Short mmCIF file of C-alpha atoms in Angstrom, two decimals:
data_model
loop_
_atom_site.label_atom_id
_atom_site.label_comp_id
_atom_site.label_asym_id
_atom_site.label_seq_id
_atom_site.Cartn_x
_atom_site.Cartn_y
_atom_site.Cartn_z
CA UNK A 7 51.11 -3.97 11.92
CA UNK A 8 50.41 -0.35 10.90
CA UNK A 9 51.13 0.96 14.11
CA UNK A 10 54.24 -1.10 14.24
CA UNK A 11 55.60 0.47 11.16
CA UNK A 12 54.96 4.38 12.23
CA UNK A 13 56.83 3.33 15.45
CA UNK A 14 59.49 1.86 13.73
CA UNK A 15 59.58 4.86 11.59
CA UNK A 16 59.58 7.13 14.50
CA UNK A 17 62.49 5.70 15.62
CA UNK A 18 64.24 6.73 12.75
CA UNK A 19 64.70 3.67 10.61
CA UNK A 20 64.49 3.69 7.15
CA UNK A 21 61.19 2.24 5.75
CA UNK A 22 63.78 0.19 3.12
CA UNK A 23 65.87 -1.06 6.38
CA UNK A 24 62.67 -2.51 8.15
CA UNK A 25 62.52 -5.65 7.56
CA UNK A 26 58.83 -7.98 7.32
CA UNK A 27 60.32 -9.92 10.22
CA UNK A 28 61.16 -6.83 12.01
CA UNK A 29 57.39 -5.21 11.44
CA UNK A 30 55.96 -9.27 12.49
CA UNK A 31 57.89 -9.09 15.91
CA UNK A 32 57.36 -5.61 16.33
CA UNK A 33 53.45 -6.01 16.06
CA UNK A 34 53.57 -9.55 17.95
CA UNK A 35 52.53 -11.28 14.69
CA UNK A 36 54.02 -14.10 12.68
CA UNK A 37 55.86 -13.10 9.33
CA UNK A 38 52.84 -15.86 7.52
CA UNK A 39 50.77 -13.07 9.20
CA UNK A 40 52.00 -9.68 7.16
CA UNK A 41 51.99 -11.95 4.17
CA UNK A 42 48.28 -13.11 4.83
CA UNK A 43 47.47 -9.21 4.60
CA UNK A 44 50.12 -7.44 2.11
CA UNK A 45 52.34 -9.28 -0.36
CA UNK A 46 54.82 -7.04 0.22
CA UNK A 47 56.43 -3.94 1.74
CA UNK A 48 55.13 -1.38 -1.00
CA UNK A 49 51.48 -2.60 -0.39
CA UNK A 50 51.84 -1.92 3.07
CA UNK A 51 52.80 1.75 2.75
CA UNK A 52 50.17 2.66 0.27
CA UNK A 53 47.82 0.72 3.12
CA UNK A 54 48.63 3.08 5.45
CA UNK A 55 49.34 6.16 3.38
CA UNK A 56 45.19 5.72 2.55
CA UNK A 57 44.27 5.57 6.07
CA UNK A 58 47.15 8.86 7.13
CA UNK A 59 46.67 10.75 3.77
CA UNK A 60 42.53 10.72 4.43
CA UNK A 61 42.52 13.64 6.99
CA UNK A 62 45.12 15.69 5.23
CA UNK A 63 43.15 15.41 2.10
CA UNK A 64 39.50 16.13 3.67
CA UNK A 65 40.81 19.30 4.90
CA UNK A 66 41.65 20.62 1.28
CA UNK A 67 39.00 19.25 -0.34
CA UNK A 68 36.34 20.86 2.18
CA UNK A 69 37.86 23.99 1.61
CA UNK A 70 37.68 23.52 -2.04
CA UNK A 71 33.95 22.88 -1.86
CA UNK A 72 33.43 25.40 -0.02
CA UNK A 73 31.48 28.80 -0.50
CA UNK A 74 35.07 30.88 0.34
CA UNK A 75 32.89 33.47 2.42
CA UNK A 76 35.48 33.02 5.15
CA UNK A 77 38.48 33.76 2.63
CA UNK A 78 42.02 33.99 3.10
CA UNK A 79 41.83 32.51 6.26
CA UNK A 80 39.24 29.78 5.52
CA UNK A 81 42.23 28.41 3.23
CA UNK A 82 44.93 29.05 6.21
CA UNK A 83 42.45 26.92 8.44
CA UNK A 84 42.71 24.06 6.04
CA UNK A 85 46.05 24.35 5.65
CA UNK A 86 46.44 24.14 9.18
CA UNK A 87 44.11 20.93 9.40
CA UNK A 88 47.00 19.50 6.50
CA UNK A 89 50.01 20.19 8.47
CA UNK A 90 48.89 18.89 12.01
CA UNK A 91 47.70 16.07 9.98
CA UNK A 92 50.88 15.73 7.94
CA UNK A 93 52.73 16.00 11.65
CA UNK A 94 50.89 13.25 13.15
CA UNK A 95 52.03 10.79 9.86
CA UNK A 96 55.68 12.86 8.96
CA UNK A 97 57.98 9.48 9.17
CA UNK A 98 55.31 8.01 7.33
CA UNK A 99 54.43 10.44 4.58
CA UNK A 100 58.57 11.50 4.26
CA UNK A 101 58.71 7.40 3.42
CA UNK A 102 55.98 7.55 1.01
CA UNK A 103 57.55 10.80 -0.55
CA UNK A 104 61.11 8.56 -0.77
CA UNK A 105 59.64 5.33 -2.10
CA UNK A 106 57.72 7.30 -5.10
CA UNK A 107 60.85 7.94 -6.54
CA UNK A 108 61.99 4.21 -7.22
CA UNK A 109 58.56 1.94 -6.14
CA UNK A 110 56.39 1.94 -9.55
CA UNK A 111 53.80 0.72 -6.96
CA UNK A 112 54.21 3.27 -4.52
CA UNK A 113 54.27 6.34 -7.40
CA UNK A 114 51.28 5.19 -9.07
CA UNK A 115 49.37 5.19 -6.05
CA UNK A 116 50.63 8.60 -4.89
CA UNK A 117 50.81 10.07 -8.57
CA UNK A 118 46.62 8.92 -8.81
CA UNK A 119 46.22 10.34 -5.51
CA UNK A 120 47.37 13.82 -5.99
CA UNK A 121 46.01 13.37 -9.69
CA UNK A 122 42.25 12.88 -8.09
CA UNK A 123 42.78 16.04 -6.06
CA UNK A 124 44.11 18.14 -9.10
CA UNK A 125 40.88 17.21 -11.26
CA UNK A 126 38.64 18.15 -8.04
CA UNK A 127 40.85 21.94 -7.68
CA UNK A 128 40.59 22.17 -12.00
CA UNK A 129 37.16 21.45 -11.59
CA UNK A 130 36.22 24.50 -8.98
CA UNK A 131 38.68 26.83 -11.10
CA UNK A 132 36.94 25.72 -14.27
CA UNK A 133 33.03 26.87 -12.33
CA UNK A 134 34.69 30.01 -10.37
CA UNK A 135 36.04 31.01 -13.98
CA UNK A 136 32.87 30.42 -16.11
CA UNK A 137 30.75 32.72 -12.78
CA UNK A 138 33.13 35.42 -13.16
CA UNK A 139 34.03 34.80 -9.55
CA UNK A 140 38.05 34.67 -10.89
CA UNK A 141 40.23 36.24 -13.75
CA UNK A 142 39.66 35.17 -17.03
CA UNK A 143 43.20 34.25 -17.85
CA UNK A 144 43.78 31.38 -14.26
CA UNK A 145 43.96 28.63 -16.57
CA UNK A 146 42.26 26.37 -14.29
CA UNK A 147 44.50 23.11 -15.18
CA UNK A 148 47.81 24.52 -14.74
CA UNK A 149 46.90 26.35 -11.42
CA UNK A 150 45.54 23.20 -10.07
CA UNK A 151 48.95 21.47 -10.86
CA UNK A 152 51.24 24.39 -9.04
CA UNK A 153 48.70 24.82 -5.88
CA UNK A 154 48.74 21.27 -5.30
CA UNK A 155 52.37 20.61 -5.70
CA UNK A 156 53.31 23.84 -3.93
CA UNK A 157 51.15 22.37 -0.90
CA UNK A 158 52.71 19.04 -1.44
CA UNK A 159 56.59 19.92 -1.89
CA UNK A 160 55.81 22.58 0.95
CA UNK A 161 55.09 20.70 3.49
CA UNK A 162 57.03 17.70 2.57
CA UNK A 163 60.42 19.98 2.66
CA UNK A 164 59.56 21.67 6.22
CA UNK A 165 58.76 18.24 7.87
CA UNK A 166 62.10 16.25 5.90
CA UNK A 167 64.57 18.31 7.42
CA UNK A 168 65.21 21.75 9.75
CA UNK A 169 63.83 24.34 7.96
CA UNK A 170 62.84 26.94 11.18
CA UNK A 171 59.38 27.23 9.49
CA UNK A 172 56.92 26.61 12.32
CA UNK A 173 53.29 25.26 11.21
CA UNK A 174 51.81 28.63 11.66
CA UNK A 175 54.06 30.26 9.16
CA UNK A 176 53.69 27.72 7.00
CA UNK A 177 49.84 27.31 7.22
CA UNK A 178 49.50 31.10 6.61
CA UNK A 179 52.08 31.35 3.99
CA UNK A 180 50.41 28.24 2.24
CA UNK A 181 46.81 29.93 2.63
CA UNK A 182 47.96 33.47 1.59
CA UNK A 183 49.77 32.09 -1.70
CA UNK A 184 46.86 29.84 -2.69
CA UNK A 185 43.85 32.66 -2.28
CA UNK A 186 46.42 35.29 -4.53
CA UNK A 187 46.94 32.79 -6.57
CA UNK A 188 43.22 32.23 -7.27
CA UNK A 189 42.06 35.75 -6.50
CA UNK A 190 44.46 37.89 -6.47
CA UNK A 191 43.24 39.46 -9.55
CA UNK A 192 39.40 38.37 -9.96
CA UNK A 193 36.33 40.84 -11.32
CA UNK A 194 35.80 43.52 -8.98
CA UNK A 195 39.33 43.47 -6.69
CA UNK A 196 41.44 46.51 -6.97
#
């Protein structure tokens, strides 16, 4: 049934104009079936937005927990890893993206989500401050809410519609805003 969906979505349907009927047939599975496993639509995306979003996420987060001894491009390469994993999902994550607006469901899952990832960012920025290893005044909660969303709204503009950003540009753009952001002024950098 997931794979049904993304193919569905690839074709450029809607997620809100597939119908359970139309995700049973497409999957060779009886409508009693998708019912058996999701009770409805909603549960379905955030099904398969855990499985897609798992990659995307493990890129960041390894980077975060990470020594930073490659630098500026150790964050590029995880950007990277987010975008070719974004790319692989798109029609899936864009529908996630559209459903948080209106699917209480659907938000809550994605607003916990990014939520867990924040607190994980806050909490490196909150160590990296108390070593000295970044300026005094990155107030580690507030930079973990614009570095996410920047990565988030980022990626999720170039991939919903033509933008002429390539994944290179973005990945390094991406990479070189977070590291300045975090860096850019810490102990000892002139």
């Amino acid at each position: 049934m997931l794979a049904a969906v993304e193919e569905l979505l690839a074709d450029g349907t809607p997620f809100t104009e597939i119908a359970v009927q139309r995700i049973a047939t497409a999957s060779g599975s009886a409508r009693s079936t998708f019912y058996r496993y999701f009770p409805d639509k909603s549960s379905l995306l955030i099904r398969m937005a855990e499985l897609a979003t798992a990659d995307l996420f493990a890129a960041a987060e390894q980077w975060w927990s990470s020594a930073h001894t490659d630098k500026q491009a150790g964050v590029i390469r995880a950007m990277r890893a987010m975008i070719t994993g974004f790319r692989q999902h798109r029609y899936l994550l864009l529908a996630l993206n559209e459903l948080a607006a209106y699917d209480r469901d659907v938000r809550e899952y994605w607003h916990t989500r990014l939520a867990l990832f924040m607190e994980m960012v806050r909490t490196r920025l909150d160590a990296d401050r108390a070593a000295g290893r970044i300026s005094a005044a990155v107030d580690p909660a507030a930079t973990a809410i614009v570095l996410t969303s920047m990565v988030e709204r980022s990626i999720t503009v170039t991939f919903g519609a033509p933008t002429g950003v390539g994944d290179e540009a973005l990945a390094e753009a991406l990479g070189r805003g977070i590291w300045f952001t975090v860096y850019g002024d810490a102990p000892g950098r002139s």
